[in-house]
Coordinates of C-alpha atoms in Angstrom, one line a residue:
Chain A
X763 CA 40.3 118.0 -103.0
X764 CA 39.8 119.1 -106.6
X765 CA 37.7 117.4 -109.2
X766 CA 39.8 115.7 -111.9
X767 CA 37.2 113.9 -113.9
X768 CA 33.5 114.8 -113.9
X769 CA 31.1 112.6 -115.9
X770 CA 27.6 114.0 -116.1
X771 CA 24.8 111.9 -117.3
X772 CA 26.5 110.0 -120.2
X773 CA 24.3 107.8 -122.3
X774 CA 25.4 105.4 -125.2
X775 CA 23.0 103.5 -127.2
X776 CA 23.8 100.8 -129.9
X777 CA 20.8 100.6 -132.0
X778 CA 18.1 99.5 -129.6
X779 CA 20.5 98.6 -126.6
X780 CA 21.4 101.2 -124.2
X781 CA 24.8 100.4 -123.1
X782 CA 25.3 103.1 -120.9
X783 CA 22.3 105.0 -119.3
X784 CA 22.6 108.2 -117.6
X785 CA 25.7 107.5 -115.6
X786 CA 27.4 110.2 -113.5
X787 CA 30.5 109.9 -111.6
X788 CA 33.3 112.3 -110.2
X789 CA 36.9 111.3 -109.6
X790 CA 39.0 113.6 -107.3
X791 CA 42.6 114.2 -107.7
X792 CA 44.8 111.7 -106.1
X793 CA 42.4 108.9 -105.4
X794 CA 42.0 105.4 -106.9
X795 CA 38.5 105.0 -108.2
X796 CA 36.9 101.7 -109.5
X797 CA 34.0 101.0 -111.8
X798 CA 32.9 97.5 -111.4
X799 CA 29.9 95.5 -112.7
X800 CA 29.2 92.0 -114.2
X801 CA 29.9 91.3 -117.8
X802 CA 27.8 93.5 -120.1
X803 CA 27.3 96.1 -117.7
X804 CA 28.6 98.8 -119.9
X805 CA 31.9 99.3 -118.1
X806 CA 34.1 99.3 -121.2
X807 CA 31.6 101.6 -123.1
X808 CA 31.8 104.0 -120.4
X809 CA 35.5 103.7 -120.3
X810 CA 35.7 104.3 -124.1
X811 CA 33.7 107.5 -123.7
X812 CA 35.9 108.8 -121.1
X813 CA 39.1 108.0 -123.1
X814 CA 37.7 109.7 -126.3
X815 CA 37.4 106.5 -128.1
X816 CA 33.5 106.9 -128.4
X817 CA 31.2 110.0 -128.3
X818 CA 28.5 109.8 -125.8
X819 CA 24.9 110.1 -127.1
X820 CA 24.0 112.5 -124.1
X821 CA 25.8 113.9 -121.3
X822 CA 29.4 115.3 -120.9
X823 CA 32.7 114.4 -119.8
X824 CA 35.0 117.1 -118.3
X825 CA 38.7 116.5 -117.5
X826 CA 40.8 118.9 -115.5
X827 CA 38.1 121.6 -116.1
X828 CA 37.6 121.4 -119.8
X829 CA 35.1 119.4 -121.8
X830 CA 36.7 116.1 -123.0
X831 CA 33.9 114.5 -124.6
X832 CA 34.3 114.4 -128.5
X833 CA 38.0 115.3 -128.1
X834 CA 40.3 112.9 -130.0
X835 CA 42.4 110.3 -127.9
X836 CA 45.8 111.8 -128.8
X837 CA 44.6 115.2 -127.7
X838 CA 43.3 113.9 -124.4
X839 CA 46.6 112.2 -123.8
X840 CA 48.4 115.5 -124.4
X841 CA 46.1 117.0 -121.6
X842 CA 47.0 114.2 -119.2
X843 CA 44.7 111.3 -119.7
X844 CA 46.4 107.9 -120.5
X845 CA 44.6 104.7 -120.9
X846 CA 45.2 100.9 -121.3
X847 CA 43.3 98.5 -123.4
X848 CA 41.3 95.6 -122.0
X849 CA 42.6 93.4 -124.8
X850 CA 46.3 94.5 -124.6
X851 CA 47.7 96.2 -127.7
X852 CA 51.5 96.3 -127.3
X853 CA 53.6 97.2 -130.5
X854 CA 54.4 93.5 -131.1
X855 CA 57.4 93.9 -133.4
X856 CA 59.0 96.6 -131.3
X857 CA 61.3 95.9 -128.1
X858 CA 59.9 96.7 -124.7
X859 CA 62.0 99.7 -124.2
X860 CA 60.8 101.1 -127.6
X861 CA 57.2 100.5 -126.6
X862 CA 57.6 102.6 -123.4
X863 CA 59.9 105.1 -125.2
X864 CA 57.0 105.9 -127.7
X865 CA 54.7 106.7 -124.6
X866 CA 57.5 108.8 -123.0
X867 CA 57.9 110.9 -126.3
X868 CA 54.8 112.9 -125.6
X869 CA 56.3 114.9 -122.7
X870 CA 60.0 114.4 -123.3
X871 CA 61.9 117.3 -124.9
X872 CA 64.1 114.8 -127.0
X873 CA 64.6 111.2 -127.8
X874 CA 67.3 110.8 -125.0
X875 CA 65.1 112.0 -122.4
X876 CA 62.1 109.8 -123.7
X877 CA 64.4 106.7 -123.4
X878 CA 65.5 107.8 -119.8
X879 CA 61.9 108.2 -118.8
X880 CA 60.9 104.9 -120.3
X881 CA 63.7 103.2 -118.5
X882 CA 62.3 104.6 -115.1
X883 CA 58.9 103.4 -116.0
X884 CA 60.0 99.9 -116.9
X885 CA 61.9 99.6 -113.5
X886 CA 58.8 100.8 -111.8
X887 CA 56.8 98.0 -113.4
X888 CA 59.3 95.3 -113.1
X889 CA 60.0 95.2 -116.9
X890 CA 63.6 96.4 -116.9
X891 CA 65.1 93.0 -117.3
X892 CA 63.1 92.4 -120.4
X893 CA 63.6 95.6 -122.0
X894 CA 65.3 94.3 -125.1
X895 CA 62.7 91.6 -125.8
X896 CA 60.2 92.1 -128.5
X897 CA 56.8 92.9 -127.1
X898 CA 55.4 89.8 -129.0
X899 CA 57.5 87.5 -126.9
X900 CA 56.0 88.6 -123.5
X901 CA 53.9 86.5 -121.4
X902 CA 50.3 87.9 -120.6
X903 CA 51.2 89.3 -117.2
X904 CA 54.3 91.1 -118.7
X905 CA 52.1 92.3 -121.4
X906 CA 49.6 93.8 -119.1
X907 CA 52.3 95.6 -117.1
X908 CA 53.7 96.8 -120.5
X909 CA 50.4 98.2 -121.2
X910 CA 50.4 100.1 -117.9
X911 CA 54.1 101.2 -118.4
X912 CA 53.3 102.7 -121.8
X913 CA 50.5 104.7 -120.6
X914 CA 52.3 105.7 -117.6
X915 CA 55.4 106.9 -119.6
X916 CA 53.0 109.5 -121.1
X917 CA 53.2 111.3 -117.7
X918 CA 49.5 111.3 -117.1
X919 CA 47.3 113.0 -114.3
X920 CA 44.7 110.4 -114.7
X921 CA 45.4 106.8 -115.5
X922 CA 42.5 104.7 -116.9
X923 CA 43.0 101.1 -116.6
X924 CA 40.8 98.7 -118.4
X925 CA 40.7 95.3 -116.6
X926 CA 44.4 95.1 -116.1
X927 CA 44.1 92.3 -113.7
X928 CA 41.7 90.0 -115.7
X929 CA 43.3 86.7 -116.5
X930 CA 46.3 87.1 -114.1
X931 CA 47.1 84.6 -111.4
X932 CA 46.4 85.7 -107.9
X933 CA 50.3 86.3 -107.3
X934 CA 50.4 88.3 -110.4
X935 CA 47.4 90.3 -109.2
X936 CA 49.0 91.1 -105.9
X937 CA 52.2 92.2 -107.7
X938 CA 50.2 94.6 -109.9
X939 CA 48.1 95.8 -107.0
X940 CA 51.4 96.9 -105.2
X941 CA 52.7 98.5 -108.3
X942 CA 49.4 100.5 -108.9
X943 CA 49.4 101.6 -105.1
X944 CA 53.1 102.9 -105.7
X945 CA 52.1 104.7 -108.9
X946 CA 49.1 106.3 -107.0
X947 CA 51.3 107.4 -104.1
X948 CA 53.7 109.2 -106.7
X949 CA 50.6 111.5 -107.5
X950 CA 48.7 109.8 -110.3
X951 CA 44.9 109.5 -110.1
X952 CA 43.7 106.2 -111.0
X953 CA 40.4 105.1 -112.6
X954 CA 40.1 101.5 -113.0
X955 CA 37.4 99.2 -114.5
X956 CA 37.6 95.8 -112.8
X957 CA 36.3 92.4 -112.7
X958 CA 38.6 91.0 -110.2
X959 CA 36.7 91.9 -106.9
X960 CA 39.3 90.9 -104.3
X961 CA 42.0 93.3 -105.9
X962 CA 39.5 96.1 -106.6
X963 CA 38.4 96.0 -102.9
X964 CA 42.0 96.2 -101.8
X965 CA 43.0 99.0 -104.0
X966 CA 40.1 101.4 -104.5
X967 CA 39.1 104.3 -102.3
X968 CA 35.6 104.4 -103.8
X969 CA 33.7 102.0 -106.0
X970 CA 31.0 102.7 -108.6
X971 CA 28.8 99.8 -109.5
X972 CA 27.1 99.4 -112.9
X973 CA 24.4 97.0 -113.8
X974 CA 22.8 96.8 -117.3
X975 CA 24.3 100.2 -118.1
X976 CA 22.9 102.0 -115.1
X977 CA 24.4 103.1 -111.8
X978 CA 23.2 101.0 -108.8
X979 CA 25.6 102.1 -106.1
X980 CA 28.6 104.1 -105.2
X981 CA 30.6 104.3 -102.2
X982 CA 33.6 102.9 -100.2
X983 CA 34.3 99.2 -100.6
X984 CA 32.6 98.4 -97.4
X985 CA 29.5 100.3 -98.2
X986 CA 29.3 98.8 -101.7
X987 CA 29.6 95.2 -100.5
X988 CA 26.8 95.8 -98.1
X989 CA 24.5 97.5 -100.5
X990 CA 21.4 95.1 -101.1
X991 CA 21.2 95.8 -104.7
X992 CA 24.9 95.1 -105.4
X993 CA 24.5 91.8 -103.4
X994 CA 21.4 90.8 -105.4
X995 CA 22.7 91.8 -108.9
X996 CA 26.5 91.7 -108.9
X997 CA 27.6 89.4 -106.2
X998 CA 24.6 87.1 -106.5
X999 CA 24.0 84.0 -104.7
X1000 CA 27.6 83.4 -104.2
X1001 CA 28.1 86.2 -101.7
X1002 CA 24.6 85.7 -100.0
Chain B
X450 CA 67.5 117.8 -135.1
X451 CA 71.1 118.6 -135.4
X452 CA 72.4 116.6 -138.4
X453 CA 76.0 116.5 -137.1
X454 CA 74.9 115.4 -133.6
X455 CA 72.7 112.8 -135.1
X456 CA 75.4 111.5 -137.3
X457 CA 77.7 111.5 -134.4
X458 CA 75.2 109.4 -132.5
X459 CA 74.6 107.0 -135.3
X460 CA 78.2 106.3 -135.5
X461 CA 78.5 106.1 -131.7
X462 CA 75.7 103.5 -131.4
X463 CA 76.9 101.1 -134.2
X464 CA 79.1 98.3 -133.1
X465 CA 82.8 99.0 -134.1
X466 CA 83.3 95.9 -136.4
X467 CA 80.1 96.6 -138.3
X468 CA 81.2 100.4 -138.7
X469 CA 84.6 99.2 -140.2
X470 CA 83.0 96.9 -142.5
X471 CA 80.6 99.6 -143.7
X472 CA 83.5 102.1 -144.1
X473 CA 85.5 99.4 -146.1
X474 CA 82.4 98.9 -148.4
X475 CA 82.0 102.5 -149.1
X476 CA 85.7 102.8 -149.9
X477 CA 85.4 100.0 -152.3
X478 CA 82.5 101.4 -154.0
X479 CA 84.3 104.8 -154.2
X480 CA 87.3 103.3 -156.0
X481 CA 85.5 100.7 -158.0
X482 CA 84.8 102.8 -161.1
X483 CA 88.5 102.4 -162.1
X484 CA 87.9 98.8 -162.6
X485 CA 84.4 98.8 -164.3
X486 CA 83.4 99.3 -167.7
X487 CA 80.6 101.4 -169.1
X488 CA 78.2 98.4 -168.8
X489 CA 79.0 97.5 -165.3
X490 CA 78.9 101.2 -164.3
X491 CA 75.3 101.3 -165.4
X492 CA 74.4 98.1 -163.5
X493 CA 75.9 99.8 -160.4
X494 CA 73.9 102.9 -161.2
X495 CA 70.7 101.0 -161.3
X496 CA 71.7 99.2 -158.0
X497 CA 72.3 102.4 -156.2
X498 CA 69.2 103.9 -157.9
X499 CA 66.7 101.2 -156.7
X500 CA 68.4 101.1 -153.4
X501 CA 67.5 104.9 -152.9
X502 CA 63.9 104.7 -154.2
X503 CA 63.6 101.4 -152.2
X504 CA 64.6 103.3 -149.2
X505 CA 62.1 106.0 -149.9
X506 CA 59.3 103.6 -150.4
X507 CA 60.4 101.7 -147.2
X508 CA 59.5 104.9 -145.1
X509 CA 55.9 104.6 -146.1
X510 CA 55.5 100.7 -145.9
X511 CA 58.3 99.5 -143.7
X512 CA 58.2 102.4 -141.1
X513 CA 54.6 103.6 -141.2
X514 CA 52.8 100.5 -142.7
X515 CA 51.2 102.4 -145.6
X516 CA 51.3 100.4 -148.9
X517 CA 52.0 102.5 -151.9
X518 CA 51.9 100.7 -155.3
X519 CA 52.1 103.9 -157.3
X520 CA 55.6 105.2 -156.4
X521 CA 56.3 105.4 -160.0
X522 CA 54.2 108.6 -159.9
X523 CA 57.0 110.5 -157.9
X524 CA 59.7 109.3 -160.1
X525 CA 57.7 110.6 -163.2
X526 CA 56.9 113.8 -161.5
X527 CA 60.6 114.5 -160.5
X528 CA 61.8 113.3 -163.8
X529 CA 59.4 115.7 -165.7
X530 CA 59.9 118.6 -163.5
X531 CA 63.6 118.3 -163.8
X532 CA 63.6 117.7 -167.5
X533 CA 61.2 120.5 -168.3
X534 CA 63.0 123.2 -166.2
X535 CA 66.4 122.3 -167.8
X536 CA 65.2 122.0 -171.5
X537 CA 62.5 124.7 -171.6
X538 CA 64.0 127.2 -169.1
X539 CA 67.6 126.3 -168.6
X540 CA 67.4 125.7 -164.9
X541 CA 70.0 123.1 -163.7
X542 CA 68.8 119.9 -162.1
X543 CA 70.8 120.8 -159.3
X544 CA 68.3 123.5 -158.5
X545 CA 65.4 121.8 -160.1
X546 CA 65.3 119.0 -157.4
X547 CA 63.6 121.6 -155.1
X548 CA 60.5 122.2 -157.3
X549 CA 60.6 118.4 -158.2
X550 CA 60.4 117.6 -154.5
X551 CA 57.7 120.2 -154.0
X552 CA 55.5 119.0 -156.7
X553 CA 55.9 115.4 -155.5
X554 CA 55.1 116.4 -152.1
X555 CA 52.0 118.1 -153.2
X556 CA 50.7 115.1 -155.1
X557 CA 51.7 112.9 -152.0
X558 CA 49.9 115.3 -149.7
X559 CA 46.7 115.1 -151.8
X560 CA 46.8 111.2 -152.0
X561 CA 47.5 111.0 -148.3
X562 CA 44.8 113.5 -147.4
X563 CA 42.2 111.6 -149.5
X564 CA 43.2 108.3 -148.1
X565 CA 43.8 109.1 -144.4
X566 CA 41.3 111.7 -143.9
X567 CA 38.5 109.4 -145.2
X568 CA 39.8 106.2 -143.5
X569 CA 40.8 104.5 -146.8
X570 CA 43.3 101.9 -145.4
X571 CA 45.4 98.8 -146.5
X572 CA 44.6 97.6 -150.0
X573 CA 42.1 100.3 -150.8
X574 CA 44.8 102.8 -150.0
X575 CA 47.2 101.0 -152.4
X576 CA 44.5 101.2 -155.1
X577 CA 44.2 104.9 -154.6
X578 CA 48.1 105.3 -155.2
X579 CA 47.7 103.2 -158.3
X580 CA 44.9 105.3 -159.6
X581 CA 47.0 108.4 -159.2
X582 CA 49.9 107.1 -161.0
X583 CA 47.7 105.9 -164.0
X584 CA 46.0 109.2 -164.0
X585 CA 49.3 110.8 -164.3
X586 CA 50.3 108.5 -167.1
X587 CA 47.3 109.2 -169.2
X588 CA 47.6 112.9 -168.5
X589 CA 51.1 113.1 -169.6
X590 CA 50.4 110.8 -172.5
X591 CA 48.1 113.5 -173.9
X592 CA 49.9 116.6 -172.8
X593 CA 51.7 117.9 -175.9
X594 CA 53.8 120.5 -174.1
X595 CA 55.8 117.7 -172.5
X596 CA 55.9 115.5 -175.8
X597 CA 52.9 113.4 -175.0
X598 CA 53.1 109.8 -175.8
X599 CA 56.0 110.4 -178.2
X600 CA 58.1 111.2 -175.1
X601 CA 60.3 114.0 -173.8
X602 CA 63.9 114.2 -174.6
X603 CA 66.9 115.8 -172.9
X604 CA 69.5 116.8 -175.5
X605 CA 72.8 115.1 -174.7
X606 CA 75.1 118.2 -175.9
X607 CA 73.6 121.0 -173.8
X608 CA 76.3 122.5 -171.7
X609 CA 78.1 119.4 -170.6
X610 CA 78.7 119.9 -166.9
X611 CA 78.4 117.5 -164.0
X612 CA 76.2 120.0 -162.1
X613 CA 73.9 119.9 -164.8
X614 CA 73.7 116.1 -164.8
X615 CA 75.3 116.0 -168.2
X616 CA 78.0 113.4 -168.5
X617 CA 78.8 109.7 -168.7
X618 CA 78.1 106.6 -166.8
X619 CA 81.0 107.5 -164.3
X620 CA 79.2 110.7 -163.3
X621 CA 75.9 108.9 -162.8
X622 CA 77.6 106.2 -160.7
X623 CA 78.8 108.8 -158.3
X624 CA 75.7 110.7 -158.3
X625 CA 73.5 107.6 -157.5
X626 CA 76.1 106.3 -154.9
X627 CA 75.8 109.6 -153.2
X628 CA 72.1 109.5 -153.4
X629 CA 72.1 106.1 -151.9
X630 CA 74.4 107.1 -148.9
X631 CA 72.4 110.3 -148.3
X632 CA 69.0 108.3 -148.3
X633 CA 70.4 105.8 -145.9
X634 CA 71.9 108.3 -143.4
X635 CA 68.5 110.3 -143.7
X636 CA 66.5 107.1 -142.9
X637 CA 68.8 106.1 -140.2
X638 CA 68.2 109.5 -138.5
X639 CA 64.5 109.4 -139.2
X640 CA 64.3 105.8 -137.7
X641 CA 65.6 107.0 -134.5
X642 CA 63.7 110.4 -134.3
X643 CA 60.4 111.1 -132.7
X644 CA 58.7 111.0 -136.0
X645 CA 60.3 107.6 -136.9
X646 CA 59.1 106.2 -133.5
X647 CA 55.5 107.7 -134.3
X648 CA 55.6 105.8 -137.7
X649 CA 56.5 102.5 -136.1
X650 CA 53.8 102.9 -133.5
X651 CA 51.3 103.6 -136.3
X652 CA 52.4 100.6 -138.2
X653 CA 52.2 98.3 -135.3
X654 CA 48.8 99.5 -133.9
X655 CA 47.3 102.8 -134.8
X656 CA 44.7 102.8 -132.1
X657 CA 47.2 102.2 -129.5
X658 CA 49.4 104.9 -131.0
X659 CA 46.6 107.4 -130.7
X660 CA 45.9 106.6 -127.1
X661 CA 49.7 107.4 -126.5
X662 CA 49.3 110.9 -127.9
X663 CA 50.4 110.3 -131.3
X664 CA 48.4 112.3 -134.1
X665 CA 48.1 109.3 -136.4
X666 CA 47.0 111.4 -139.4
X667 CA 49.9 113.7 -139.2
X668 CA 52.4 110.9 -138.9
X669 CA 51.1 109.1 -142.0
X670 CA 51.1 112.5 -143.8
X671 CA 54.6 113.1 -143.0
X672 CA 55.5 109.6 -144.1
X673 CA 53.9 110.1 -147.6
X674 CA 55.3 113.5 -148.3
X675 CA 58.9 112.7 -147.1
X676 CA 58.8 109.4 -149.1
X677 CA 57.4 111.3 -152.3
X678 CA 60.2 114.0 -152.0
X679 CA 63.0 111.5 -151.7
X680 CA 61.6 109.5 -154.7
X681 CA 61.3 112.7 -156.9
X682 CA 65.1 113.4 -156.3
X683 CA 65.8 110.0 -157.6
X684 CA 63.3 110.8 -160.5
X685 CA 65.2 113.8 -161.5
X686 CA 68.4 111.7 -161.7
X687 CA 66.7 109.1 -163.6
X688 CA 65.4 111.3 -166.3
X689 CA 68.9 112.8 -166.9
X690 CA 70.4 109.4 -166.9
X691 CA 67.8 108.2 -169.5
X692 CA 67.8 111.3 -171.4
X693 CA 64.2 110.7 -172.2
X694 CA 61.0 110.1 -170.6
X695 CA 58.0 108.2 -172.0
X696 CA 54.7 108.3 -169.9
X697 CA 53.9 104.7 -170.7
X698 CA 57.2 103.6 -169.1
X699 CA 57.8 106.2 -166.4
X700 CA 54.4 106.0 -164.8
X701 CA 53.8 102.2 -165.4
X702 CA 52.7 100.2 -162.7
X703 CA 55.4 97.7 -163.6
X704 CA 57.9 100.4 -162.6
X705 CA 56.1 101.0 -159.3
X706 CA 56.2 97.3 -158.5
X707 CA 60.0 96.9 -159.5
X708 CA 60.8 99.7 -157.1
X709 CA 59.2 98.0 -154.1
X710 CA 60.9 94.6 -154.6
X711 CA 64.3 95.5 -153.2
X712 CA 63.1 96.6 -149.9
X713 CA 60.6 93.6 -149.5
X714 CA 63.4 91.1 -150.5
X715 CA 65.9 92.8 -148.3
X716 CA 63.7 93.4 -145.3
X717 CA 60.7 95.5 -144.8
X718 CA 61.4 98.3 -142.2
X719 CA 65.1 97.9 -141.9
X720 CA 67.7 100.2 -142.9
X721 CA 70.1 97.7 -144.9
X722 CA 67.1 96.0 -146.4
X723 CA 66.6 98.1 -149.5
X724 CA 70.3 98.3 -150.2
X725 CA 70.8 94.5 -149.8
X726 CA 67.8 93.8 -151.9
X727 CA 68.9 96.1 -154.7
X728 CA 72.4 94.3 -154.7
X729 CA 70.8 91.0 -154.8
X730 CA 68.0 91.8 -157.3
X731 CA 69.4 94.2 -159.9
X732 CA 72.6 92.4 -161.0
X733 CA 70.6 89.0 -161.3
X734 CA 68.0 90.8 -163.4
X735 CA 70.7 92.3 -165.5
X736 CA 72.4 88.8 -165.9
X737 CA 68.9 87.4 -166.9
X738 CA 68.2 90.1 -169.6
X739 CA 71.7 89.4 -171.0
X740 CA 71.1 85.7 -171.0
X741 CA 67.8 85.9 -172.7
X742 CA 69.2 88.3 -175.3
X743 CA 71.9 85.7 -176.1
X744 CA 69.6 82.7 -176.3
X745 CA 66.5 84.4 -178.0
X746 CA 68.6 86.6 -180.1
X747 CA 66.6 89.6 -178.9
X748 CA 65.5 91.4 -175.8
X749 CA 62.2 90.3 -174.4
X750 CA 60.7 93.1 -172.4
X751 CA 59.4 92.2 -169.0
X752 CA 61.3 88.9 -168.7
X753 CA 63.2 90.3 -165.5
X754 CA 59.9 91.0 -163.9
X755 CA 59.1 87.4 -164.3
X756 CA 62.2 86.6 -162.8
X757 CA 61.8 89.0 -159.9
X758 CA 58.5 87.4 -159.1
X759 CA 60.2 84.0 -158.9
X760 CA 62.9 85.5 -156.9
X761 CA 60.6 87.0 -154.6
X762 CA 58.8 83.7 -154.1
X763 CA 62.0 81.7 -153.4
X764 CA 63.3 84.3 -150.9
X765 CA 60.1 85.1 -149.0
X766 CA 59.7 81.2 -148.7
X767 CA 63.1 80.9 -147.0
X768 CA 63.3 84.2 -145.2
X769 CA 59.8 85.5 -144.7
X770 CA 61.2 88.8 -143.0
X771 CA 63.7 89.5 -145.8
X772 CA 67.3 88.8 -146.4
X773 CA 68.8 91.4 -143.9
X774 CA 67.0 90.1 -140.7
X775 CA 68.2 86.6 -141.5
X776 CA 71.8 87.9 -142.3
X777 CA 71.7 90.0 -139.1
X778 CA 71.1 86.9 -137.1
X779 CA 73.9 85.0 -138.9
X780 CA 76.1 87.9 -138.0
X781 CA 75.2 87.9 -134.5
X782 CA 73.7 91.3 -134.4
X783 CA 71.2 91.6 -131.5
X784 CA 67.5 91.9 -132.3
X785 CA 67.0 95.4 -131.4
X786 CA 69.8 96.8 -133.5
X787 CA 70.4 97.4 -137.2

């Protein structure tokens, strides 16, 4: 088992507020790793530092053996790290296939190959039938899957998913869980940041729990749900 | 990118009917001069010319989403480089288009670098482009080597040969027609290329484009530089067509505005938009100028711009995305295609 992503003691402050406080985690090649935590726990900030959208104030991020903090997002993407956005950002005026083709351009030798790759990814994410529709006309579940498709089309080693299941109905969540499992089986490591507990428990091999920017627990879903601190701060009275 | 393979693909992808129609249109334009007088030839020249620069501007705004309101700068630079090299050094404009493009590209690169490196976006970037055109206007106004404010003139008699762009309206009709067709094919190829897709991604959402591995800075720079080069070629032709260049006209912001109307009215980011827009706007503007001259007894400068403003409002009111997307729907061409 080789380490694909190594986050060491990253900290991010916004003026007085410490959004992420000395967080360390390691994602090994081939696993599905989840970061969970209540609203405002610092999940998205942590995510942005890993994805190159923000620089940490302290600590380091290492991806596939090389330093990744401070590296611009397009360069990280080239190295094999692809992300989605919590608030989806499709290219609204372009068609679904064009959206995916733009992702696929990165590793494709020519546009023909990019289109072929885009088609494969769209089939994988159940979007093939919608390929000629403009992205702006898609429903939210479709947009969420397009967001994944586009990231996946870049041919990543690590897929960073920022709350792809938030706002979806349970049946839609089940659908995307099945798709993500399939993607993982094909050899893509997944790091997901989630809010939807049920799906996360079903999907992730290991879970890292954040609260107020700091780590409070890490382990398998069973270990995490039994952890007293997690019960107290995250699951709260509902779980107790 | 093999140009012939690309051309073959473009032809292959287009619907048969549309292709026949297009071929018929080109054929008509090719033989049309036999039936046109000098005046009409010059109107067609202007249509083709505005379609060409509209196409060039459309690369920046329509494809890449970067608003330039100073495209007259590249016209002027092209015009002056071409005219200078011909008059002072006897270098044919056929050759001079290369240095003309290079000079315009260099200026475009400076503007792009200043804007994109330091995060000057949207309206502020547009202001930067205006500033450069204005500085060029003042600079050329005071540069005596190129005639200053009194203008720079290209002698009509000198070695009359089509290669040197010395000839009548017929010559310029065909030169501009060729320019328009080449610009169209080039833009169609670019639109389908990797770079073209990168531009569209940047236009739609730069942050998302970056996350998909697109170097946004490079994509924007490429758009400015290619657009500047294309505009400069049109600038060379314009200088020789006019036989004179006045800084106050050449670099005027009114010229920059006039250049962007055709693609806006025709349809931003489309391939037929700039051409359609020029075919609608230029003749209407010419008719209006002629009418005003008849009624008022003299030409009133700028009257066509007032009219363009009104036309712009009317057309945007009825078809907010431009005439071509509307026409496309009427013709039953599917959304994803040109």
